[in-house]
């Protein structure tokens, strides 16, 4: 019920603003503004077409375009020193439709993911299904979810957010398997995948599977259990999602005891995967070694950034976010330039209400462009993998 109320609120407000915008444009002054704007665009297109076809010179292009743009951007006697683009109704025609678009987009985003917790749960469940399907397709047994590994992964993900780092080794040098309570899950082999800045399970899985190291982890026949944690928070000042995926094999009970004194213990360890540097304790081993030598010796790895295609619904949302962000930015730049020209050209003759209302419009447009209303608005870039 809460999910329905959240997205319906934004959709309703967006719909109301669209209705108001449509009414403003249907009024006499609104139709005149839209007609003038359309004529201006058509005239500018004709001017540039003539220039491209060498029917007029650059000087003629500048003169022609200048006369067309003068009413909207240059203060003078022809517009009573009040450029048309900065007048109240013009600002309303620009700001209200863009605000309505933001509200409708926010409603759609909250319909997809009502809150970060629901997003985390959905991505975790879908990713587990995709990983196990890939293992089955490659003739491997599916990974079994393990509560101890899930708790360890969640604790590690929280630590990444709190301590603000992104690495296999903890902020204090803690290794991935050291998050696991060995008294509850006695591991024999452990691997870890880390990812950030993802918005859907399909895109996250595609990046994991296309990367050699993480793919070897996902398709390692020795792994039997897994623990997944997806946590939302801030990393280096930016809102994001964090994935911690632990993959492990539990140590058999028969090899968990020491039958000889430590000084006579025999070590018989064979490498399983040379690329990963993993080692498994053999049946004759009496001393437990590091379950992953690559992670044991690693200090800091470079983050790999990759782009991937999201599902249809999330992909549509991300595309809408990018396009609207550019639209807000263009409108912001145009109004800022118009206000700058108005102040500079007629420095001794200013209209205070014109400046104040334009600054208010710029404040709104800046908020629409740079103030995210939903976590998904920050996740339009590539996915980071470690």
mmCIF file of C-alpha atoms in Angstrom:
data_model
loop_
_atom_site.group_PDB
_atom_site.id
_atom_site.type_symbol
_atom_site.label_atom_id
_atom_site.label_comp_id
_atom_site.label_asym_id
_atom_site.label_seq_id
_atom_site.Cartn_x
_atom_site.Cartn_y
_atom_site.Cartn_z
ATOM 1 C CA UNK A 1 0.000 0.000 0.000
ATOM 2 C CA UNK A 2 2.889 2.348 0.842
ATOM 3 C CA UNK A 3 4.434 1.654 -2.569
ATOM 4 C CA UNK A 4 1.201 2.662 -4.315
ATOM 5 C CA UNK A 5 0.840 5.870 -2.309
ATOM 6 C CA UNK A 6 4.415 6.979 -2.992
ATOM 7 C CA UNK A 7 4.464 6.705 -6.775
ATOM 8 C CA UNK A 8 0.821 7.807 -7.120
ATOM 9 C CA UNK A 9 1.631 11.035 -5.248
ATOM 10 C CA UNK A 10 4.350 11.997 -7.738
ATOM 11 C CA UNK A 11 2.288 10.945 -10.748
ATOM 12 C CA UNK A 12 -0.715 12.943 -9.504
ATOM 13 C CA UNK A 13 1.359 16.079 -8.905
ATOM 14 C CA UNK A 14 3.059 15.680 -12.273
ATOM 15 C CA UNK A 15 -0.308 15.250 -13.985
ATOM 16 C CA UNK A 16 -1.657 18.392 -12.317
ATOM 17 C CA UNK A 17 1.372 20.404 -13.436
ATOM 18 C CA UNK A 18 0.988 19.104 -16.974
ATOM 19 C CA UNK A 19 -2.650 20.196 -16.913
ATOM 20 C CA UNK A 20 -1.633 23.654 -15.678
ATOM 21 C CA UNK A 21 1.072 23.886 -18.347
ATOM 22 C CA UNK A 22 -1.400 22.835 -21.042
ATOM 23 C CA UNK A 23 -3.870 25.459 -19.820
ATOM 24 C CA UNK A 24 -1.219 28.184 -19.867
ATOM 25 C CA UNK A 25 -0.229 27.257 -23.393
ATOM 26 C CA UNK A 26 -3.895 27.235 -24.473
ATOM 27 C CA UNK A 27 -4.441 30.834 -23.354
ATOM 28 C CA UNK A 28 -4.069 33.682 -25.820
ATOM 29 C CA UNK A 29 -0.684 34.737 -24.477
ATOM 30 C CA UNK A 30 0.413 31.117 -24.285
ATOM 31 C CA UNK A 31 -0.488 30.471 -27.904
ATOM 32 C CA UNK A 32 1.277 33.688 -28.871
ATOM 33 C CA UNK A 33 4.422 32.643 -26.957
ATOM 34 C CA UNK A 34 4.436 29.181 -28.504
ATOM 35 C CA UNK A 35 3.771 30.620 -31.973
ATOM 36 C CA UNK A 36 6.615 33.125 -31.603
ATOM 37 C CA UNK A 37 8.935 30.430 -30.319
ATOM 38 C CA UNK A 38 8.036 28.124 -33.220
ATOM 39 C CA UNK A 39 8.498 30.915 -35.749
ATOM 40 C CA UNK A 40 11.844 31.763 -34.170
ATOM 41 C CA UNK A 41 13.020 28.141 -34.460
ATOM 42 C CA UNK A 42 11.842 27.918 -38.080
ATOM 43 C CA UNK A 43 13.471 31.207 -38.989
ATOM 44 C CA UNK A 44 16.758 30.222 -37.342
ATOM 45 C CA UNK A 45 16.710 26.910 -39.216
ATOM 46 C CA UNK A 46 16.210 28.751 -42.518
ATOM 47 C CA UNK A 47 19.088 31.122 -41.737
ATOM 48 C CA UNK A 48 21.499 28.250 -41.032
ATOM 49 C CA UNK A 49 20.277 26.375 -44.123
ATOM 50 C CA UNK A 50 21.079 29.374 -46.310
ATOM 51 C CA UNK A 51 24.498 29.661 -44.694
ATOM 52 C CA UNK A 52 25.211 25.940 -45.181
ATOM 53 C CA UNK A 53 24.201 26.200 -48.840
ATOM 54 C CA UNK A 54 26.445 29.292 -49.171
ATOM 55 C CA UNK A 55 23.471 31.485 -50.081
ATOM 56 C CA UNK A 56 24.548 34.026 -47.457
ATOM 57 C CA UNK A 57 27.762 35.014 -45.751
ATOM 58 C CA UNK A 58 28.680 34.648 -42.091
ATOM 59 C CA UNK A 59 28.066 38.368 -41.541
ATOM 60 C CA UNK A 60 24.589 38.061 -43.045
ATOM 61 C CA UNK A 61 23.924 35.017 -40.853
ATOM 62 C CA UNK A 62 24.934 36.926 -37.718
ATOM 63 C CA UNK A 63 22.785 39.928 -38.680
ATOM 64 C CA UNK A 64 19.763 37.767 -39.501
ATOM 65 C CA UNK A 65 20.035 35.596 -36.402
ATOM 66 C CA UNK A 66 20.702 38.627 -34.237
ATOM 67 C CA UNK A 67 17.502 40.331 -35.310
ATOM 68 C CA UNK A 68 15.537 37.141 -34.638
ATOM 69 C CA UNK A 69 17.008 36.582 -31.168
ATOM 70 C CA UNK A 70 17.017 40.218 -30.098
ATOM 71 C CA UNK A 71 13.472 40.268 -28.733
ATOM 72 C CA UNK A 72 14.062 37.216 -26.563
ATOM 73 C CA UNK A 73 17.581 37.816 -25.264
ATOM 74 C CA UNK A 74 18.737 41.418 -25.775
ATOM 75 C CA UNK A 75 17.159 44.197 -23.670
ATOM 76 C CA UNK A 76 16.315 47.375 -25.545
ATOM 77 C CA UNK A 77 13.565 49.772 -26.581
ATOM 78 C CA UNK A 78 12.074 47.087 -28.855
ATOM 79 C CA UNK A 79 11.105 44.972 -25.797
ATOM 80 C CA UNK A 80 10.964 47.688 -23.113
ATOM 81 C CA UNK A 81 14.326 46.453 -21.761
ATOM 82 C CA UNK A 82 12.658 43.201 -20.690
ATOM 83 C CA UNK A 83 13.762 40.231 -22.848
ATOM 84 C CA UNK A 84 10.803 38.003 -23.601
ATOM 85 C CA UNK A 85 12.581 34.844 -22.374
ATOM 86 C CA UNK A 86 12.842 36.347 -18.853
ATOM 87 C CA UNK A 87 9.232 37.433 -18.466
ATOM 88 C CA UNK A 88 6.963 35.690 -15.964
ATOM 89 C CA UNK A 89 4.833 33.731 -18.389
ATOM 90 C CA UNK A 90 7.858 32.631 -20.429
ATOM 91 C CA UNK A 91 9.535 31.315 -17.277
ATOM 92 C CA UNK A 92 6.357 29.476 -16.288
ATOM 93 C CA UNK A 93 6.133 27.882 -19.748
ATOM 94 C CA UNK A 94 9.701 26.628 -19.305
ATOM 95 C CA UNK A 95 9.769 25.616 -15.626
ATOM 96 C CA UNK A 96 6.343 24.041 -15.067
ATOM 97 C CA UNK A 97 6.534 21.389 -17.842
ATOM 98 C CA UNK A 98 10.059 20.428 -16.746
ATOM 99 C CA UNK A 99 8.939 20.179 -13.115
ATOM 100 C CA UNK A 100 6.020 18.010 -14.224
ATOM 101 C CA UNK A 101 8.455 15.730 -16.071
ATOM 102 C CA UNK A 102 10.542 15.395 -12.909
ATOM 103 C CA UNK A 103 7.489 14.457 -10.834
ATOM 104 C CA UNK A 104 6.292 11.879 -13.369
ATOM 105 C CA UNK A 105 9.782 10.381 -13.584
ATOM 106 C CA UNK A 106 10.011 10.226 -9.775
ATOM 107 C CA UNK A 107 6.663 8.429 -9.687
ATOM 108 C CA UNK A 108 7.935 5.871 -12.188
ATOM 109 C CA UNK A 109 11.172 5.352 -10.228
ATOM 110 C CA UNK A 110 9.330 4.832 -6.945
ATOM 111 C CA UNK A 111 7.017 2.415 -8.728
ATOM 112 C CA UNK A 112 10.073 0.398 -9.804
ATOM 113 C CA UNK A 113 11.893 0.592 -6.455
ATOM 114 C CA UNK A 114 9.815 2.090 -3.605
ATOM 115 C CA UNK A 115 12.856 2.287 -1.318
ATOM 116 C CA UNK A 116 16.533 1.217 -1.178
ATOM 117 C CA UNK A 117 15.724 -1.838 0.961
ATOM 118 C CA UNK A 118 13.254 -3.151 -1.630
ATOM 119 C CA UNK A 119 15.781 -2.465 -4.392
ATOM 120 C CA UNK A 120 18.476 -4.406 -2.507
ATOM 121 C CA UNK A 121 16.215 -7.380 -1.891
ATOM 122 C CA UNK A 122 14.992 -7.533 -5.480
ATOM 123 C CA UNK A 123 18.484 -7.281 -6.991
ATOM 124 C CA UNK A 124 19.843 -9.937 -4.587
ATOM 125 C CA UNK A 125 17.090 -12.415 -5.421
ATOM 126 C CA UNK A 126 17.338 -11.901 -9.183
ATOM 127 C CA UNK A 127 21.146 -12.089 -9.145
ATOM 128 C CA UNK A 128 21.091 -15.408 -7.263
ATOM 129 C CA UNK A 129 18.755 -16.864 -9.891
ATOM 130 C CA UNK A 130 20.941 -15.631 -12.775
ATOM 131 C CA UNK A 131 24.153 -16.973 -11.188
ATOM 132 C CA UNK A 132 22.701 -20.424 -10.539
ATOM 133 C CA UNK A 133 21.222 -20.595 -14.034
ATOM 134 C CA UNK A 134 24.680 -19.826 -15.470
ATOM 135 C CA UNK A 135 26.200 -22.601 -13.357
ATOM 136 C CA UNK A 136 23.558 -25.072 -14.517
ATOM 137 C CA UNK A 137 24.164 -24.052 -18.140
ATOM 138 C CA UNK A 138 27.857 -24.875 -17.602
ATOM 139 C CA UNK A 139 27.177 -28.271 -16.021
ATOM 140 C CA UNK A 140 27.776 -27.138 -12.419
ATOM 141 C CA UNK A 141 25.707 -27.521 -9.284
ATOM 142 C CA UNK A 142 23.861 -24.378 -8.147
ATOM 143 C CA UNK A 143 25.204 -22.465 -5.165
ATOM 144 C CA UNK A 144 23.285 -22.910 -1.918
ATOM 145 C CA UNK A 145 22.419 -19.773 0.075
ATOM 146 C CA UNK A 146 24.069 -19.872 3.487
ATOM 147 C CA UNK A 147 22.936 -17.727 6.395
ATOM 148 C CA UNK A 148 26.414 -17.375 7.926
ATOM 149 C CA UNK A 149 27.898 -16.236 4.609
ATOM 150 C CA UNK A 150 25.021 -13.810 4.049
ATOM 151 C CA UNK A 151 25.620 -12.281 7.478
ATOM 152 C CA UNK A 152 29.340 -11.964 6.764
ATOM 153 C CA UNK A 153 28.667 -10.344 3.369
ATOM 154 C CA UNK A 154 26.178 -7.894 4.886
ATOM 155 C CA UNK A 155 28.628 -6.940 7.665
ATOM 156 C CA UNK A 156 31.401 -6.385 5.106
ATOM 157 C CA UNK A 157 29.091 -4.246 2.923
ATOM 158 C CA UNK A 158 28.114 -2.105 5.901
ATOM 159 C CA UNK A 159 31.782 -1.660 6.782
ATOM 160 C CA UNK A 160 32.531 -0.501 3.208
ATOM 161 C CA UNK A 161 29.850 2.183 3.534
ATOM 162 C CA UNK A 162 30.846 3.272 7.041
ATOM 163 C CA UNK A 163 34.614 3.310 6.468
ATOM 164 C CA UNK A 164 34.282 4.640 2.879
ATOM 165 C CA UNK A 165 36.562 2.234 0.979
ATOM 166 C CA UNK A 166 36.120 -0.217 -1.884
ATOM 167 C CA UNK A 167 38.559 -3.102 -1.688
ATOM 168 C CA UNK A 168 38.746 -6.814 -0.900
ATOM 169 C CA UNK A 169 40.828 -5.957 2.149
ATOM 170 C CA UNK A 170 39.024 -4.086 4.896
ATOM 171 C CA UNK A 171 39.925 -0.570 5.991
ATOM 172 C CA UNK A 172 42.026 -2.144 8.760
ATOM 173 C CA UNK A 173 43.461 -4.875 6.491
ATOM 174 C CA UNK A 174 40.808 -7.437 7.361
ATOM 175 C CA UNK A 175 40.614 -10.224 4.767
ATOM 176 C CA UNK A 176 37.329 -11.339 3.168
ATOM 177 C CA UNK A 177 37.140 -14.660 5.045
ATOM 178 C CA UNK A 178 37.838 -12.986 8.376
ATOM 179 C CA UNK A 179 34.293 -11.619 8.290
ATOM 180 C CA UNK A 180 33.039 -15.206 8.506
ATOM 181 C CA UNK A 181 32.489 -16.674 11.959
ATOM 182 C CA UNK A 182 34.711 -19.774 11.714
ATOM 183 C CA UNK A 183 32.967 -21.397 14.660
ATOM 184 C CA UNK A 184 29.708 -21.433 12.689
ATOM 185 C CA UNK A 185 31.050 -21.930 9.151
ATOM 186 C CA UNK A 186 34.443 -23.623 8.935
ATOM 187 C CA UNK A 187 35.536 -22.636 5.465
ATOM 188 C CA UNK A 188 37.973 -24.518 3.302
ATOM 189 C CA UNK A 189 37.837 -22.220 0.260
ATOM 190 C CA UNK A 190 36.595 -18.636 -0.008
ATOM 191 C CA UNK A 191 36.209 -16.159 -2.885
ATOM 192 C CA UNK A 192 34.689 -12.698 -3.130
ATOM 193 C CA UNK A 193 33.136 -10.462 -5.794
ATOM 194 C CA UNK A 194 32.571 -6.747 -5.197
ATOM 195 C CA UNK A 195 30.558 -4.305 -7.322
ATOM 196 C CA UNK A 196 29.175 -0.780 -7.076
ATOM 197 C CA UNK A 197 26.930 1.661 -8.989
ATOM 198 C CA UNK A 198 24.470 -0.905 -10.390
ATOM 199 C CA UNK A 199 20.720 -0.463 -10.824
ATOM 200 C CA UNK A 200 19.473 -3.916 -11.827
ATOM 201 C CA UNK A 201 20.397 -7.580 -11.530
ATOM 202 C CA UNK A 202 20.676 -8.236 -15.313
ATOM 203 C CA UNK A 203 23.239 -5.440 -15.774
ATOM 204 C CA UNK A 204 25.151 -6.489 -12.658
ATOM 205 C CA UNK A 205 25.264 -10.134 -13.721
ATOM 206 C CA UNK A 206 26.403 -9.202 -17.249
ATOM 207 C CA UNK A 207 29.343 -7.224 -15.842
ATOM 208 C CA UNK A 208 30.288 -9.993 -13.389
ATOM 209 C CA UNK A 209 30.087 -12.664 -16.072
ATOM 210 C CA UNK A 210 32.062 -10.644 -18.640
ATOM 211 C CA UNK A 211 34.949 -10.103 -16.234
ATOM 212 C CA UNK A 212 37.485 -12.940 -16.187
ATOM 213 C CA UNK A 213 38.156 -12.980 -12.456
ATOM 214 C CA UNK A 214 34.551 -12.734 -11.259
ATOM 215 C CA UNK A 215 33.396 -15.228 -13.914
ATOM 216 C CA UNK A 216 35.954 -17.760 -12.633
ATOM 217 C CA UNK A 217 34.510 -17.251 -9.171
ATOM 218 C CA UNK A 218 30.946 -17.738 -10.383
ATOM 219 C CA UNK A 219 31.833 -20.885 -12.356
ATOM 220 C CA UNK A 220 34.270 -22.411 -9.861
ATOM 221 C CA UNK A 221 33.142 -26.013 -9.349
ATOM 222 C CA UNK A 222 34.689 -26.095 -5.870
ATOM 223 C CA UNK A 223 32.318 -23.502 -4.459
ATOM 224 C CA UNK A 224 29.160 -24.900 -2.903
ATOM 225 C CA UNK A 225 27.680 -22.093 -0.783
ATOM 226 C CA UNK A 226 27.150 -18.368 -1.232
ATOM 227 C CA UNK A 227 26.162 -15.265 0.664
ATOM 228 C CA UNK A 228 24.915 -12.130 -1.100
ATOM 229 C CA UNK A 229 24.488 -8.640 0.302
ATOM 230 C CA UNK A 230 23.326 -5.542 -1.569
ATOM 231 C CA UNK A 231 23.481 -2.372 0.538
ATOM 232 C CA UNK A 232 22.669 1.229 -0.383
ATOM 233 C CA UNK A 233 24.713 4.104 0.992
ATOM 234 C CA UNK A 234 27.347 6.706 0.144
ATOM 235 C CA UNK A 235 30.754 5.860 -1.279
ATOM 236 C CA UNK A 236 33.236 8.722 -1.698
ATOM 237 C CA UNK A 237 30.385 11.176 -1.250
ATOM 238 C CA UNK A 238 28.120 9.668 -3.919
ATOM 239 C CA UNK A 239 24.930 7.645 -3.266
ATOM 240 C CA UNK A 240 25.343 4.132 -4.640
ATOM 241 C CA UNK A 241 24.672 0.417 -4.265
ATOM 242 C CA UNK A 242 27.321 -1.996 -2.978
ATOM 243 C CA UNK A 243 27.440 -5.730 -3.718
ATOM 244 C CA UNK A 244 29.424 -8.152 -1.573
ATOM 245 C CA UNK A 245 29.240 -11.738 -2.822
ATOM 246 C CA UNK A 246 30.999 -14.448 -0.843
ATOM 247 C CA UNK A 247 31.476 -17.899 -2.372
ATOM 248 C CA UNK A 248 32.788 -20.720 -0.231
ATOM 249 C CA UNK A 249 33.268 -24.410 0.394
ATOM 250 C CA UNK A 250 32.792 -25.724 3.890
ATOM 251 C CA UNK A 251 35.559 -27.770 5.453
ATOM 252 C CA UNK A 252 34.665 -31.441 5.946
ATOM 253 C CA UNK A 253 34.343 -32.444 9.576
ATOM 254 C CA UNK A 254 36.973 -35.182 9.161
ATOM 255 C CA UNK A 255 39.697 -32.643 8.297
ATOM 256 C CA UNK A 256 38.789 -30.148 10.977
ATOM 257 C CA UNK A 257 40.805 -31.891 13.735
ATOM 258 C CA UNK A 258 44.546 -32.149 14.281
ATOM 259 C CA UNK A 259 45.659 -35.753 14.851
ATOM 260 C CA UNK A 260 49.377 -34.988 15.371
ATOM 261 C CA UNK A 261 51.289 -32.364 17.331
ATOM 262 C CA UNK A 262 51.753 -29.079 15.415
ATOM 263 C CA UNK A 263 55.538 -29.523 15.085
ATOM 264 C CA UNK A 264 55.015 -32.835 13.265
ATOM 265 C CA UNK A 265 52.095 -31.708 11.164
ATOM 266 C CA UNK A 266 52.286 -32.489 7.479
ATOM 267 C CA UNK A 267 51.359 -29.871 4.893
ATOM 268 C CA UNK A 268 50.046 -31.179 1.599
ATOM 269 C CA UNK A 269 48.364 -28.373 -0.329
ATOM 270 C CA UNK A 270 47.607 -28.436 -4.063
ATOM 271 C CA UNK A 271 46.598 -25.340 -6.027
ATOM 272 C CA UNK A 272 43.099 -25.564 -7.468
ATOM 273 C CA UNK A 273 43.024 -22.463 -9.618
ATOM 274 C CA UNK A 274 46.334 -20.898 -10.583
ATOM 275 C CA UNK A 275 44.718 -17.701 -11.856
ATOM 276 C CA UNK A 276 42.958 -17.001 -8.574
ATOM 277 C CA UNK A 277 45.736 -18.385 -6.407
ATOM 278 C CA UNK A 278 43.251 -20.413 -4.360
ATOM 279 C CA UNK A 279 44.358 -23.347 -2.286
ATOM 280 C CA UNK A 280 42.362 -26.114 -0.733
ATOM 281 C CA UNK A 281 43.361 -28.049 2.384
ATOM 282 C CA UNK A 282 43.951 -31.638 1.322
ATOM 283 C CA UNK A 283 42.939 -34.748 3.261
ATOM 284 C CA UNK A 284 46.471 -35.157 4.639
ATOM 285 C CA UNK A 285 46.807 -31.518 5.698
ATOM 286 C CA UNK A 286 47.043 -30.806 9.391
ATOM 287 C CA UNK A 287 47.410 -26.998 9.243
ATOM 288 C CA UNK A 288 44.773 -24.736 7.751
ATOM 289 C CA UNK A 289 46.246 -22.293 5.231
ATOM 290 C CA UNK A 290 44.803 -19.156 3.688
ATOM 291 C CA UNK A 291 41.752 -20.074 1.571
ATOM 292 C CA UNK A 292 42.677 -17.593 -1.180
ATOM 293 C CA UNK A 293 46.308 -16.576 -1.611
ATOM 294 C CA UNK A 294 45.523 -13.896 -4.212
ATOM 295 C CA UNK A 295 43.295 -12.020 -1.780
ATOM 296 C CA UNK A 296 45.728 -12.787 1.045
ATOM 297 C CA UNK A 297 48.551 -10.910 -0.673
ATOM 298 C CA UNK A 298 46.492 -8.174 -2.303
ATOM 299 C CA UNK A 299 46.912 -4.624 -1.045
ATOM 300 C CA UNK A 300 44.831 -2.537 -3.485
ATOM 301 C CA UNK A 301 43.302 -3.435 -6.849
ATOM 302 C CA UNK A 302 42.200 -1.032 -9.533
ATOM 303 C CA UNK A 303 38.444 -0.798 -9.977
ATOM 304 C CA UNK A 304 37.193 -1.990 -13.368
ATOM 305 C CA UNK A 305 34.370 0.136 -14.802
ATOM 306 C CA UNK A 306 32.056 -1.507 -17.329
ATOM 307 C CA UNK A 307 28.722 -0.594 -18.887
ATOM 308 C CA UNK A 308 25.927 -3.100 -19.315
ATOM 309 C CA UNK A 309 22.358 -3.111 -20.589
ATOM 310 C CA UNK A 310 19.613 -3.085 -17.972
ATOM 311 C CA UNK A 311 16.209 -4.690 -18.302
ATOM 312 C CA UNK A 312 13.473 -2.908 -20.231
ATOM 313 C CA UNK A 313 11.861 -1.104 -17.278
ATOM 314 C CA UNK A 314 15.082 0.026 -15.588
ATOM 315 C CA UNK A 315 16.677 0.804 -18.961
ATOM 316 C CA UNK A 316 13.758 3.112 -19.845
ATOM 317 C CA UNK A 317 14.095 4.839 -16.474
ATOM 318 C CA UNK A 318 17.853 5.404 -16.869
ATOM 319 C CA UNK A 319 17.427 6.714 -20.419
ATOM 320 C CA UNK A 320 14.722 9.120 -19.250
ATOM 321 C CA UNK A 321 16.958 10.323 -16.408
ATOM 322 C CA UNK A 322 19.822 11.107 -18.785
ATOM 323 C CA UNK A 323 17.674 12.886 -21.374
ATOM 324 C CA UNK A 324 15.806 14.973 -18.798
ATOM 325 C CA UNK A 325 19.056 15.901 -17.090
ATOM 326 C CA UNK A 326 20.368 17.282 -20.378
ATOM 327 C CA UNK A 327 17.073 19.130 -20.920
ATOM 328 C CA UNK A 328 17.301 20.751 -17.477
ATOM 329 C CA UNK A 329 20.918 21.692 -18.128
ATOM 330 C CA UNK A 330 20.154 23.286 -21.510
ATOM 331 C CA UNK A 331 17.257 25.305 -20.046
ATOM 332 C CA UNK A 332 19.482 26.393 -17.136
ATOM 333 C CA UNK A 333 22.271 27.569 -19.459
ATOM 334 C CA UNK A 334 19.871 29.468 -21.739
ATOM 335 C CA UNK A 335 18.208 31.340 -18.859
ATOM 336 C CA UNK A 336 21.542 32.041 -17.150
ATOM 337 C CA UNK A 337 22.945 33.466 -20.393
ATOM 338 C CA UNK A 338 19.840 35.561 -20.970
ATOM 339 C CA UNK A 339 19.997 36.980 -17.433
ATOM 340 C CA UNK A 340 23.710 37.738 -17.809
ATOM 341 C CA UNK A 341 23.119 39.610 -21.081
ATOM 342 C CA UNK A 342 20.212 41.514 -19.538
ATOM 343 C CA UNK A 343 22.334 42.706 -16.603
ATOM 344 C CA UNK A 344 25.452 43.551 -18.613
ATOM 345 C CA UNK A 345 23.879 45.269 -21.626
ATOM 346 C CA UNK A 346 21.486 47.484 -19.629
ATOM 347 C CA UNK A 347 23.515 47.740 -16.444
ATOM 348 C CA UNK A 348 21.984 51.104 -15.406
ATOM 349 C CA UNK A 349 18.416 50.084 -16.171
ATOM 350 C CA UNK A 350 17.395 46.933 -14.325
ATOM 351 C CA UNK A 351 14.022 45.460 -13.378
ATOM 352 C CA UNK A 352 14.321 43.872 -9.962
ATOM 353 C CA UNK A 353 11.332 41.539 -10.410
ATOM 354 C CA UNK A 354 12.844 40.250 -13.665
ATOM 355 C CA UNK A 355 16.117 39.320 -11.951
ATOM 356 C CA UNK A 356 14.459 37.771 -8.886
ATOM 357 C CA UNK A 357 12.038 35.561 -10.817
ATOM 358 C CA UNK A 358 14.789 34.415 -13.202
ATOM 359 C CA UNK A 359 17.068 33.534 -10.279
ATOM 360 C CA UNK A 360 14.172 31.558 -8.762
ATOM 361 C CA UNK A 361 13.681 29.721 -12.064
ATOM 362 C CA UNK A 362 17.413 28.949 -12.209
ATOM 363 C CA UNK A 363 17.285 27.638 -8.639
ATOM 364 C CA UNK A 364 14.421 25.300 -9.563
ATOM 365 C CA UNK A 365 16.139 24.104 -12.741
ATOM 366 C CA UNK A 366 19.393 23.541 -10.858
ATOM 367 C CA UNK A 367 17.538 21.449 -8.289
ATOM 368 C CA UNK A 368 15.828 19.415 -11.019
ATOM 369 C CA UNK A 369 19.180 18.743 -12.678
ATOM 370 C CA UNK A 370 21.466 18.098 -9.710
ATOM 371 C CA UNK A 371 19.200 17.118 -6.805
ATOM 372 C CA UNK A 372 18.218 13.433 -7.073
ATOM 373 C CA UNK A 373 14.818 12.451 -5.703
ATOM 374 C CA UNK A 374 15.503 8.725 -6.026
ATOM 375 C CA UNK A 375 18.626 6.574 -5.653
ATOM 376 C CA UNK A 376 18.310 5.323 -9.238
ATOM 377 C CA UNK A 377 19.067 8.834 -10.537
ATOM 378 C CA UNK A 378 22.669 8.391 -9.305
ATOM 379 C CA UNK A 379 23.152 4.985 -10.964
ATOM 380 C CA UNK A 380 23.185 5.887 -14.654
ATOM 381 C CA UNK A 381 26.946 5.444 -15.142
ATOM 382 C CA UNK A 382 29.090 2.308 -15.569
ATOM 383 C CA UNK A 383 29.315 -0.395 -12.920
ATOM 384 C CA UNK A 384 32.477 -0.662 -10.808
ATOM 385 C CA UNK A 385 33.861 -4.157 -10.270
ATOM 386 C CA UNK A 386 36.550 -5.563 -8.038
#
